[in-house]
Tab-separated table of C-alpha atoms in Angstrom:
chain	number	residue	atom	x	y	z
A	29	MET	CA	38.478	5.473	27.217
A	30	ALA	CA	41.378	6.702	25.110
A	31	ALA	CA	40.704	3.877	22.679
A	32	LEU	CA	37.125	5.056	22.191
A	33	SER	CA	38.154	8.690	21.709
A	34	SER	CA	40.304	7.605	18.757
A	35	LEU	CA	37.093	6.672	16.933
A	36	SER	CA	36.651	10.380	16.193
A	37	ASN	CA	39.374	9.887	13.585
A	38	PHE	CA	36.849	7.813	11.614
A	39	LYS	CA	33.900	10.240	11.368
A	40	ASN	CA	33.629	9.748	7.620
A	41	THR	CA	33.526	5.994	8.087
A	42	GLY	CA	30.694	6.436	10.586
A	43	ILE	CA	28.769	8.648	8.159
A	44	LEU	CA	29.293	6.053	5.427
A	45	LEU	CA	27.993	3.256	7.669
A	46	VAL	CA	24.822	5.208	8.460
A	47	ARG	CA	24.345	6.085	4.778
A	48	ILE	CA	24.688	2.434	3.750
A	49	GLY	CA	22.320	1.208	6.456
A	50	LEU	CA	19.607	3.788	5.817
A	51	GLY	CA	20.018	3.548	2.055
A	52	VAL	CA	19.561	-0.233	2.027
A	53	MET	CA	16.554	-0.045	4.356
A	54	PHE	CA	14.837	2.598	2.230
A	55	ILE	CA	15.456	0.617	-0.939
A	56	MET	CA	13.818	-2.349	0.825
A	57	HIS	CA	10.827	-0.179	1.815
A	58	GLY	CA	10.466	1.619	-1.507
A	59	TYR	CA	11.040	-1.108	-4.086
A	60	PRO	CA	7.935	-3.153	-3.155
A	61	LYS	CA	5.899	0.059	-3.295
A	62	LEU	CA	7.333	0.793	-6.724
A	63	LEU	CA	6.373	-2.690	-7.925
A	64	GLY	CA	2.963	-2.463	-6.223
A	65	GLY	CA	1.386	-0.620	-9.120
A	66	PRO	CA	-1.319	2.018	-9.404
A	67	LYS	CA	-3.648	0.711	-6.700
A	68	LEU	CA	-0.869	0.753	-4.075
A	69	TRP	CA	0.472	4.103	-5.331
A	70	GLU	CA	-2.965	5.658	-4.936
A	71	GLY	CA	-3.201	4.405	-1.358
A	72	VAL	CA	0.265	5.665	-0.476
A	73	GLY	CA	-0.344	8.968	-2.256
A	74	SER	CA	-3.538	9.607	-0.325
A	75	ALA	CA	-1.293	10.398	2.669
A	76	MET	CA	-0.637	13.771	1.007
A	77	GLY	CA	-4.132	14.663	2.183
A	78	GLU	CA	-2.504	15.241	5.580
A	79	VAL	CA	-0.864	18.361	4.149
A	80	GLY	CA	-3.969	19.439	2.228
A	81	ILE	CA	-3.067	17.937	-1.151
A	82	THR	CA	-5.920	15.704	-2.269
A	83	PHE	CA	-5.464	15.686	-6.043
A	84	LEU	CA	-3.592	13.021	-8.043
A	85	PRO	CA	-2.904	10.565	-5.205
A	86	LEU	CA	-1.617	8.016	-7.735
A	87	VAL	CA	1.124	10.425	-8.853
A	88	TRP	CA	2.084	11.313	-5.261
A	89	GLY	CA	2.223	7.626	-4.352
A	90	LEU	CA	4.466	6.857	-7.311
A	91	LEU	CA	6.694	9.790	-6.332
A	92	ALA	CA	6.882	8.501	-2.740
A	93	ALA	CA	7.869	5.029	-3.986
A	94	LEU	CA	10.503	6.577	-6.250
A	95	ALA	CA	11.726	8.810	-3.427
A	96	GLU	CA	12.228	5.827	-1.150
A	97	THR	CA	13.785	3.574	-3.811
A	98	LEU	CA	15.940	5.983	-5.800
A	99	GLY	CA	16.442	8.184	-2.749
A	100	GLY	CA	17.760	5.151	-0.901
A	101	ILE	CA	20.193	4.408	-3.729
A	102	PHE	CA	21.341	8.024	-4.028
A	103	PHE	CA	21.639	8.412	-0.248
A	104	LEU	CA	23.709	5.227	-0.065
A	105	ILE	CA	26.193	6.306	-2.742
A	106	GLY	CA	26.111	10.000	-1.804
A	107	LEU	CA	24.731	11.371	-5.084
A	108	PHE	CA	22.655	14.601	-5.018
A	109	PHE	CA	22.995	14.053	-1.296
A	110	ARG	CA	21.519	17.185	0.284
A	111	PRO	CA	18.469	17.449	-2.013
A	112	VAL	CA	17.825	13.725	-1.527
A	113	ALA	CA	18.131	14.080	2.269
A	114	LEU	CA	15.560	16.906	2.198
A	115	ILE	CA	13.182	14.934	-0.043
A	116	MET	CA	13.480	11.948	2.289
A	117	ALA	CA	12.874	14.190	5.325
A	118	PHE	CA	9.705	15.523	3.648
A	119	THR	CA	8.588	11.974	2.829
A	120	MET	CA	9.002	11.083	6.509
A	121	LEU	CA	7.090	14.226	7.531
A	122	VAL	CA	4.129	13.106	5.430
A	123	ALA	CA	4.421	9.567	6.825
A	124	SER	CA	4.486	10.979	10.374
A	125	LEU	CA	1.414	13.116	9.753
A	126	HIS	CA	-0.346	10.141	8.176
A	127	HIS	CA	0.294	7.975	11.246
A	128	LEU	CA	-0.819	10.742	13.589
A	129	GLY	CA	-3.921	11.402	11.466
A	130	ALA	CA	-4.787	7.699	11.472
A	131	GLY	CA	-4.849	7.728	15.258
A	132	ASP	CA	-1.624	5.764	15.679
A	133	GLY	CA	-0.383	8.329	18.170
A	134	LEU	CA	3.187	9.332	18.799
A	135	LYS	CA	4.233	5.709	19.254
A	136	GLY	CA	2.944	4.820	15.788
A	137	ALA	CA	4.547	7.853	14.165
A	138	SER	CA	7.821	7.740	16.098
A	139	HIS	CA	9.832	5.765	13.538
A	140	ALA	CA	9.007	8.175	10.709
A	141	ILE	CA	9.669	11.166	12.988
A	142	GLU	CA	13.044	9.794	14.099
A	143	ILE	CA	14.212	8.948	10.587
A	144	GLY	CA	12.945	12.300	9.301
A	145	ILE	CA	15.109	14.051	11.901
A	146	VAL	CA	18.095	11.947	10.823
A	147	PHE	CA	17.587	12.900	7.161
A	148	LEU	CA	17.200	16.569	8.092
A	149	GLY	CA	20.425	16.389	10.100
A	150	PHE	CA	22.235	14.797	7.168
A	151	ALA	CA	21.127	17.675	4.935
A	152	PHE	CA	23.271	19.880	7.198
A	153	ILE	CA	26.138	17.403	7.750
A	154	GLY	CA	26.587	16.322	4.153
A	155	PRO	CA	27.610	12.955	2.737
A	156	GLY	CA	31.099	12.791	4.219
A	157	LYS	CA	34.326	12.083	2.402
A	158	TYR	CA	33.291	8.755	0.873
A	159	SER	CA	30.579	9.766	-1.579
A	160	VAL	CA	29.981	10.347	-5.266
A	161	ASP	CA	29.258	14.034	-4.555
A	162	LYS	CA	32.616	14.544	-2.837
A	163	ARG	CA	34.955	15.515	-5.637
């Protein structure tokens, strides 16, 4: 087990690996939404109704697509890291509420809940040593 305990010397590498993995996955989720155009944006933005915001669903949908795409890029490289992590956590909160409101239950909302918790945790942890924000 001594060999495994030496992995603690590479915490920043672990943080970087998680940032790269989540960043790439969110770019892959967000980019098609960004290219989807106004009809898709309006559908995505209607999820804001779960938090009582029913106006301008097209704008909210575009913002969600941008949050996932640009947020994924910024999270990956560690730029504006904490604000991006909080924006992504909020995006996942809305996605969770949307799934729960649609009757998908906890099983249907679990992915968004789990990833939202990860983003919230990263807002506290920070980007690690290997990031654009780390000067």
